[in-house]
Short mmCIF file of C-alpha atoms in Angstrom, two decimals:
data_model
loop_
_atom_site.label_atom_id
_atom_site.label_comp_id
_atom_site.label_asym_id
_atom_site.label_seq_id
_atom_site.Cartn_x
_atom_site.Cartn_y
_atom_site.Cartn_z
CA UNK A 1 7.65 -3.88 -34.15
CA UNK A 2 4.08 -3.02 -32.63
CA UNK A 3 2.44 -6.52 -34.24
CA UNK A 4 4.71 -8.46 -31.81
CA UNK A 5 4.42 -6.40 -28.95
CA UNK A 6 0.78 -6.95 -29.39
CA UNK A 7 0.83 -10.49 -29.23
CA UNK A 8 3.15 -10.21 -26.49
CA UNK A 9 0.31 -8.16 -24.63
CA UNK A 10 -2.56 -10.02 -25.85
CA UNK A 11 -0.82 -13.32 -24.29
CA UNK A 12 0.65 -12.43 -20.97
CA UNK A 13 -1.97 -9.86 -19.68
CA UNK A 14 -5.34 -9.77 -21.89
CA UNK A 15 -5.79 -13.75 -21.88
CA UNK A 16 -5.35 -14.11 -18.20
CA UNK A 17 -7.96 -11.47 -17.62
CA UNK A 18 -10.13 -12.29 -20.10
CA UNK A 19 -10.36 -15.84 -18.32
CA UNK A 20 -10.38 -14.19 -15.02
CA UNK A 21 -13.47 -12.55 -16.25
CA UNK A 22 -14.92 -15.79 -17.59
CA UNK A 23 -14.49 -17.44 -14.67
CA UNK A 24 -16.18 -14.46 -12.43
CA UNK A 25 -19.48 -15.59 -14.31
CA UNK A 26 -19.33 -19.09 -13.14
CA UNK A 27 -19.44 -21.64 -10.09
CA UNK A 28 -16.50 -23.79 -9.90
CA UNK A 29 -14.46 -25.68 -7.33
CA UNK A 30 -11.14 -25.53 -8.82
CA UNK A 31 -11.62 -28.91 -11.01
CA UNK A 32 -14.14 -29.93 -13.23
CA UNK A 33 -15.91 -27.61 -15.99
CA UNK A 34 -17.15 -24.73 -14.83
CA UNK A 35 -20.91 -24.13 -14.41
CA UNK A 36 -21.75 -20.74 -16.27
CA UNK A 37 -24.17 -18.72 -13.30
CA UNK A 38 -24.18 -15.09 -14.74
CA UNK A 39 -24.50 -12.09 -12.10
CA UNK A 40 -24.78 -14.40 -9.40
CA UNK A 41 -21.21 -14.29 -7.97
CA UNK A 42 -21.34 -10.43 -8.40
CA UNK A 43 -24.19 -9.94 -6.49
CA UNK A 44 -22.86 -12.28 -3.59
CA UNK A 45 -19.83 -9.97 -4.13
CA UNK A 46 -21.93 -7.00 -3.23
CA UNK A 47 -24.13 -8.30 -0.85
CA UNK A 48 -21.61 -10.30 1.41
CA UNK A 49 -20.82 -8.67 4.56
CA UNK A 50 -17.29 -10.66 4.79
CA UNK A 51 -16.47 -8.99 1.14
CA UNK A 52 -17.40 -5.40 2.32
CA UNK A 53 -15.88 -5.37 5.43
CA UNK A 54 -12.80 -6.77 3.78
CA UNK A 55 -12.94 -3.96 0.57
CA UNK A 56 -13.19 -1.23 3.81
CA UNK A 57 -10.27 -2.97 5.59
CA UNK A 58 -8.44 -2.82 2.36
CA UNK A 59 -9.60 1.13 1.89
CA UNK A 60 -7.95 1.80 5.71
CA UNK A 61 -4.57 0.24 5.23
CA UNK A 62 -3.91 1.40 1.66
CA UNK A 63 -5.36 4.87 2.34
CA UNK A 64 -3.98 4.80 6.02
CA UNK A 65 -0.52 3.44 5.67
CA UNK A 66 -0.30 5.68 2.06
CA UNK A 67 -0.68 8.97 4.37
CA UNK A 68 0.98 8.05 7.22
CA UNK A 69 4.49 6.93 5.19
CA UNK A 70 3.95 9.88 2.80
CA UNK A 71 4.04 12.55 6.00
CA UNK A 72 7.05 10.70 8.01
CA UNK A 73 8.93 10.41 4.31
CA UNK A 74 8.36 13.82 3.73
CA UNK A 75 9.61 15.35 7.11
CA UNK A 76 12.52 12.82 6.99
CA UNK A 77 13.76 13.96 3.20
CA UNK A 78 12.58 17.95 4.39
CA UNK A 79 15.14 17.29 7.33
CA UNK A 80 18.20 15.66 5.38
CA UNK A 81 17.68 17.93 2.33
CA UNK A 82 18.55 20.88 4.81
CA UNK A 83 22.07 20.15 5.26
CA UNK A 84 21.82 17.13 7.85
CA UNK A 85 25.53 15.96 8.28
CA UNK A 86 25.90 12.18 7.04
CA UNK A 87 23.40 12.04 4.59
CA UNK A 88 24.74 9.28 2.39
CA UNK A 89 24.28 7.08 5.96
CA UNK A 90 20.68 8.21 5.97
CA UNK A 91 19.81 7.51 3.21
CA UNK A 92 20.95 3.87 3.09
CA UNK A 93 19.56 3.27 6.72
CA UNK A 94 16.10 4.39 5.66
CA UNK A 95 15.96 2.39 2.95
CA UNK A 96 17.07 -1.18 4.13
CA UNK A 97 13.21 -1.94 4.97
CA UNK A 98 12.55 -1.72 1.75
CA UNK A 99 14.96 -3.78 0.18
CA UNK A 100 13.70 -6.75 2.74
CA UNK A 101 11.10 -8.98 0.97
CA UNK A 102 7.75 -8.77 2.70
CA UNK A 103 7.77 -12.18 3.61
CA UNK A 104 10.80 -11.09 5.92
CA UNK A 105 9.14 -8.25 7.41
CA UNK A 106 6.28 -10.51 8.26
CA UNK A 107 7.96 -12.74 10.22
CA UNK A 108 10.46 -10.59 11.96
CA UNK A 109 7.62 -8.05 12.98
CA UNK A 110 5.13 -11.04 14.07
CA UNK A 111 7.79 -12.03 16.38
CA UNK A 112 8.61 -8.57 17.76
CA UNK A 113 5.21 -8.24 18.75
CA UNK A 114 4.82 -11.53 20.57
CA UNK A 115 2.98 -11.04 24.42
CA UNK A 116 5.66 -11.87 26.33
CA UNK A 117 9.29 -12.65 24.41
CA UNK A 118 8.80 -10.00 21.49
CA UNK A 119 11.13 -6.86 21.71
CA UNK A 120 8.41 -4.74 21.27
CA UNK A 121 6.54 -5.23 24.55
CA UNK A 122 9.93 -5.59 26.05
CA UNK A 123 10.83 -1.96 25.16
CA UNK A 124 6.95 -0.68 26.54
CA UNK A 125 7.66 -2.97 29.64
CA UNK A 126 10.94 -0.96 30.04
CA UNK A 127 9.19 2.10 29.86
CA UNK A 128 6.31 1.05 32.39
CA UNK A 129 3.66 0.70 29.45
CA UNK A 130 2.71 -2.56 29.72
CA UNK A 131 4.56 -5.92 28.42
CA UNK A 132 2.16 -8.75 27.68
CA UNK A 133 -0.52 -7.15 25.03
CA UNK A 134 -1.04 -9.53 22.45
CA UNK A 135 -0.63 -6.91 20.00
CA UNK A 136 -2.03 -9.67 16.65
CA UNK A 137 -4.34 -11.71 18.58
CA UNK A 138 -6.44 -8.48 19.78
CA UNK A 139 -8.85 -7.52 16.67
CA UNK A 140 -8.91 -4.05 17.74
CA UNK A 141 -4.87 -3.43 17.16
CA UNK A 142 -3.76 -6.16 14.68
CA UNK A 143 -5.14 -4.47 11.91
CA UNK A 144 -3.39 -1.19 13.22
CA UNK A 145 -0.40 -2.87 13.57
CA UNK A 146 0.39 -3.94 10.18
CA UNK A 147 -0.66 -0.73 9.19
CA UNK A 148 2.72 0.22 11.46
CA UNK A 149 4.62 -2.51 9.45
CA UNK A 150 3.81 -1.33 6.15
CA UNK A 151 4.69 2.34 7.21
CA UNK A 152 7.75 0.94 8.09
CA UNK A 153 8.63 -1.18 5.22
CA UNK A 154 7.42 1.47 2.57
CA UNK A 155 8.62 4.42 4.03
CA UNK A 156 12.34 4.36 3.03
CA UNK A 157 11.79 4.13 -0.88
CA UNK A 158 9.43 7.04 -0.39
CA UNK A 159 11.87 9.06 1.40
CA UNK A 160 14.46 8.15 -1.71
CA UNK A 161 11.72 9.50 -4.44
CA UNK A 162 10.75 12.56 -2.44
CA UNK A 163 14.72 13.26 -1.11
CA UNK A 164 15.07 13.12 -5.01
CA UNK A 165 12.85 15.38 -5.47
CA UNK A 166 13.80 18.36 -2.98
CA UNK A 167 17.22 17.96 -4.23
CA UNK A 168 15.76 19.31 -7.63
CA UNK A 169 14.62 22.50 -6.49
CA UNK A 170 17.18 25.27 -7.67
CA UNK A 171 19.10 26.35 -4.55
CA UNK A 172 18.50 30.15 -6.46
CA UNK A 173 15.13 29.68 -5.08
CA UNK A 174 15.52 29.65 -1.71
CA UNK A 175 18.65 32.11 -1.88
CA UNK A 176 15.97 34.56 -3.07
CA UNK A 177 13.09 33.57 -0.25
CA UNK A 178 16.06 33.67 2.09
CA UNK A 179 16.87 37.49 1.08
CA UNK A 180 12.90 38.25 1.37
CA UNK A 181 13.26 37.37 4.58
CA UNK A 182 11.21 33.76 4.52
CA UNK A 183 12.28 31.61 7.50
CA UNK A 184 13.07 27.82 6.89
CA UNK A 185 9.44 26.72 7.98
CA UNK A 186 7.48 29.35 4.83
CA UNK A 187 10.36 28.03 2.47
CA UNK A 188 9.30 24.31 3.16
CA UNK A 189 5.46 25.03 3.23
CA UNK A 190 5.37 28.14 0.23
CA UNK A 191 8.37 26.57 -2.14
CA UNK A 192 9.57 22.75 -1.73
CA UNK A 193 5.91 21.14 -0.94
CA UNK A 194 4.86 23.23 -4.23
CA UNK A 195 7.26 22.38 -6.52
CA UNK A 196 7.46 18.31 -4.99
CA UNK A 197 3.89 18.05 -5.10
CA UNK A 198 3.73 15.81 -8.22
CA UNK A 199 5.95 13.40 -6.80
CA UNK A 200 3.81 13.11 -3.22
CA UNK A 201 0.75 12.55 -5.37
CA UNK A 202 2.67 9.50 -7.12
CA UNK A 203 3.82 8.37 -3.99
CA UNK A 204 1.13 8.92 -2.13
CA UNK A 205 -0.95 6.86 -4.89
CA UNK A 206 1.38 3.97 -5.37
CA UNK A 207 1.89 3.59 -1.70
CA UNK A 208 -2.28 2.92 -1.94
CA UNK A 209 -2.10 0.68 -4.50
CA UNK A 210 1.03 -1.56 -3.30
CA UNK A 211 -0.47 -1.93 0.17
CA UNK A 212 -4.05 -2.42 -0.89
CA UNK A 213 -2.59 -5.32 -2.42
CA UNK A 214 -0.38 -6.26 0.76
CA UNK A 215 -1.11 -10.30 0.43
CA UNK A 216 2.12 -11.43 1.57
CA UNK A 217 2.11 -8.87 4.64
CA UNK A 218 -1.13 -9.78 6.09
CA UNK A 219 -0.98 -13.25 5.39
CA UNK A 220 2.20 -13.78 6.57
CA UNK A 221 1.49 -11.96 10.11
CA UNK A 222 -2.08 -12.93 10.65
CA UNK A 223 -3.59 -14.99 7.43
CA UNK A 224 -6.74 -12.76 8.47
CA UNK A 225 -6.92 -13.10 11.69
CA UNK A 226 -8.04 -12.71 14.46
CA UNK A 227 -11.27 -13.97 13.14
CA UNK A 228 -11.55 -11.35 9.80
CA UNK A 229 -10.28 -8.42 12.09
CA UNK A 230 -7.35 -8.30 9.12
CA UNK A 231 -8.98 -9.85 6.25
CA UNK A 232 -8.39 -7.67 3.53
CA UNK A 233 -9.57 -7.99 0.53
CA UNK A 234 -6.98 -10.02 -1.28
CA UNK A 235 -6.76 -12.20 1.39
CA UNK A 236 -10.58 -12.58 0.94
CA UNK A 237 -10.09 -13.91 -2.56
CA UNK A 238 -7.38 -16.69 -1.11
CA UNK A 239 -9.70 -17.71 1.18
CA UNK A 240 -12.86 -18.10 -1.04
CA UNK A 241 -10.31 -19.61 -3.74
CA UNK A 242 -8.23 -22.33 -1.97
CA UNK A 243 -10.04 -22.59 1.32
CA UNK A 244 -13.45 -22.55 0.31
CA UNK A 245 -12.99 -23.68 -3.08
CA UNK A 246 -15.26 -20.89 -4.75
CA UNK A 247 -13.26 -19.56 -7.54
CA UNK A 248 -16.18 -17.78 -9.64
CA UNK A 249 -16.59 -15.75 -6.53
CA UNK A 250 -13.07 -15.19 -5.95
CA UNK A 251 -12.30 -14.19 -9.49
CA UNK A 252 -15.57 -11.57 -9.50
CA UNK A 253 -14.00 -9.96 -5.85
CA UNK A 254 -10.63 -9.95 -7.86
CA UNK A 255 -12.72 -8.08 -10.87
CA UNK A 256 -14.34 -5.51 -8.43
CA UNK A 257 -10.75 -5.08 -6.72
CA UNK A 258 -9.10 -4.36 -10.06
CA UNK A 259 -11.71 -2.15 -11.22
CA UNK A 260 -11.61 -0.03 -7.88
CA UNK A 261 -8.11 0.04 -7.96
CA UNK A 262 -8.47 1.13 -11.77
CA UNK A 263 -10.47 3.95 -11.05
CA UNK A 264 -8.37 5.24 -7.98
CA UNK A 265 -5.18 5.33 -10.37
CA UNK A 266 -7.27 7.48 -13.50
CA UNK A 267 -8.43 9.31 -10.91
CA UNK A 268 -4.78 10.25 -9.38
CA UNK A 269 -3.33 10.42 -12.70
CA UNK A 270 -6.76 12.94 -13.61
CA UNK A 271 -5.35 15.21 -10.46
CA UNK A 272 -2.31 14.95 -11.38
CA UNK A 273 -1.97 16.25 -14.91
CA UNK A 274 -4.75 18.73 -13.74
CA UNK A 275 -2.66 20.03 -10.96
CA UNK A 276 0.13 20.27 -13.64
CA UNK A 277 -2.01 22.01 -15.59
CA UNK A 278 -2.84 24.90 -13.06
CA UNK A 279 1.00 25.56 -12.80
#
């Protein structure tokens, strides 16, 4: 049984990197044979100032939108967890975003934040805020803004996985704090972040790693824009790979990405079991 699963490996995810890496050592447009060029694309890689800005773009809306979700999931499952009447409601309300394919939640939020007919500068024009900011056309608060969306979008399966979580916690526990005289507030912060701490440090990591990789989000709101204000760093690797036709240097920036991202989830799984350990 482990010959075939081998294969199966070897064919559907070691070839395709292999020949991603093969290709990161060499200059070609997309057709033709490829002209072998060794380092070169890697050191454009590192030396480009469109690549670096896009790997720290990339670093602020995975790390950003991770934390952000992580804390608002948290509070949310905290809140239900504690008796909350209608919880089955909650629970499915919270999570519709994140049954809605990204594609979706591109469009629908790039229209909401329109200038002058999207509903959210309708509701701030309501409340005397303003109404006509053109929310992704201004590079300092489109990137901040799908930061918003993918809070929004990721926050309801987080909720489910930490709500999960909380749920686990022997109601004994608290009985006893309660008797000791622990208010709500010490209970959340001395027992249930404790004991759900493994599963925010999953969450908290995959959150990074699915919106460091949020393609379809950016590129479906702003495809970059305005100028690179959003051009993260997949969308980097598009751009040098259809638009510019450069697909040595977009398979090396794909290389570095995967590698980054490769070290961020040994290092999470690292804390993780050590954390374990300690308890």
């Amino acid at each position: 049984m482990l010959v075939p699963a081998l294969i199966i490996l070897a064919l559907f995810f070691g070839l395709p990197i292999v020949d991603l890496i093969r290709t990161s050592f060499t200059r070609w447009p997309g057709i033709g044979e490829p002209t072998f060029i060794g380092t070169d694309n890697y050191i454009t890689a590192f030396t480009s100032p469109e690549v670096r800005e896009a790997l720290l773009r990339s670093v602020l809306l995975g790390v950003g939108a991770a934390l952000i979700l992580s804390t608002i999931a948290t509070v949310l499952a905290a809140l239900i967890s504690g008796g909350l009447r209608g919880k089955s409601i909650y629970r499915v309300i919270w999570f519709l975003p994140a049954i809605a394919p990204p594609s979706a939640v591109a469009v629908f939020w790039a229209l909401s934040v329109q200038p002058r007919s999207g509903a959210v500068n309708a509701f701030l024009g309501a409340l005397g805020l303003g109404d006509t900011h053109a929310w992704l056309a201004d590079p300092s608060t489109a990137l901040y803004v799908i930061i918003a969306v993918a809070v929004w979008a990721g926050v309801g399966f987080a909720f489910l996985v930490i709500l999960g979580a909380m749920e686990e916690v022997p109601v004994s526990v608290y009985e006893a704090a309660s008797i000791d005289g622990a208010s709500r507030i010490r209970q959340f912060f001395f027992i249930t972040l404790p004991l759900v701490r493994p599963v925010l440090s999953m969450i908290v990591l995959l959150e990074v790693i699915w919106a460091f990789n949020g393609f379809t989000l950016v590129w479906g709101m702003t495809q970059g824009g305005p100028g690179n204000a959003t051009s993260i760093l997949p969308v980097q690797v598009y751009k040098d790979a259809f638009l510019f036709s450069n697909f040595g240097l977009a398979a090396a920036v794909s290389v570095v990405g995967g590698i980054l991202l490769l070290v961020v989830g040994l290092v999470g799984q690292w804390l993780g079991s050590r954390k374990g350990a300690d308890e």
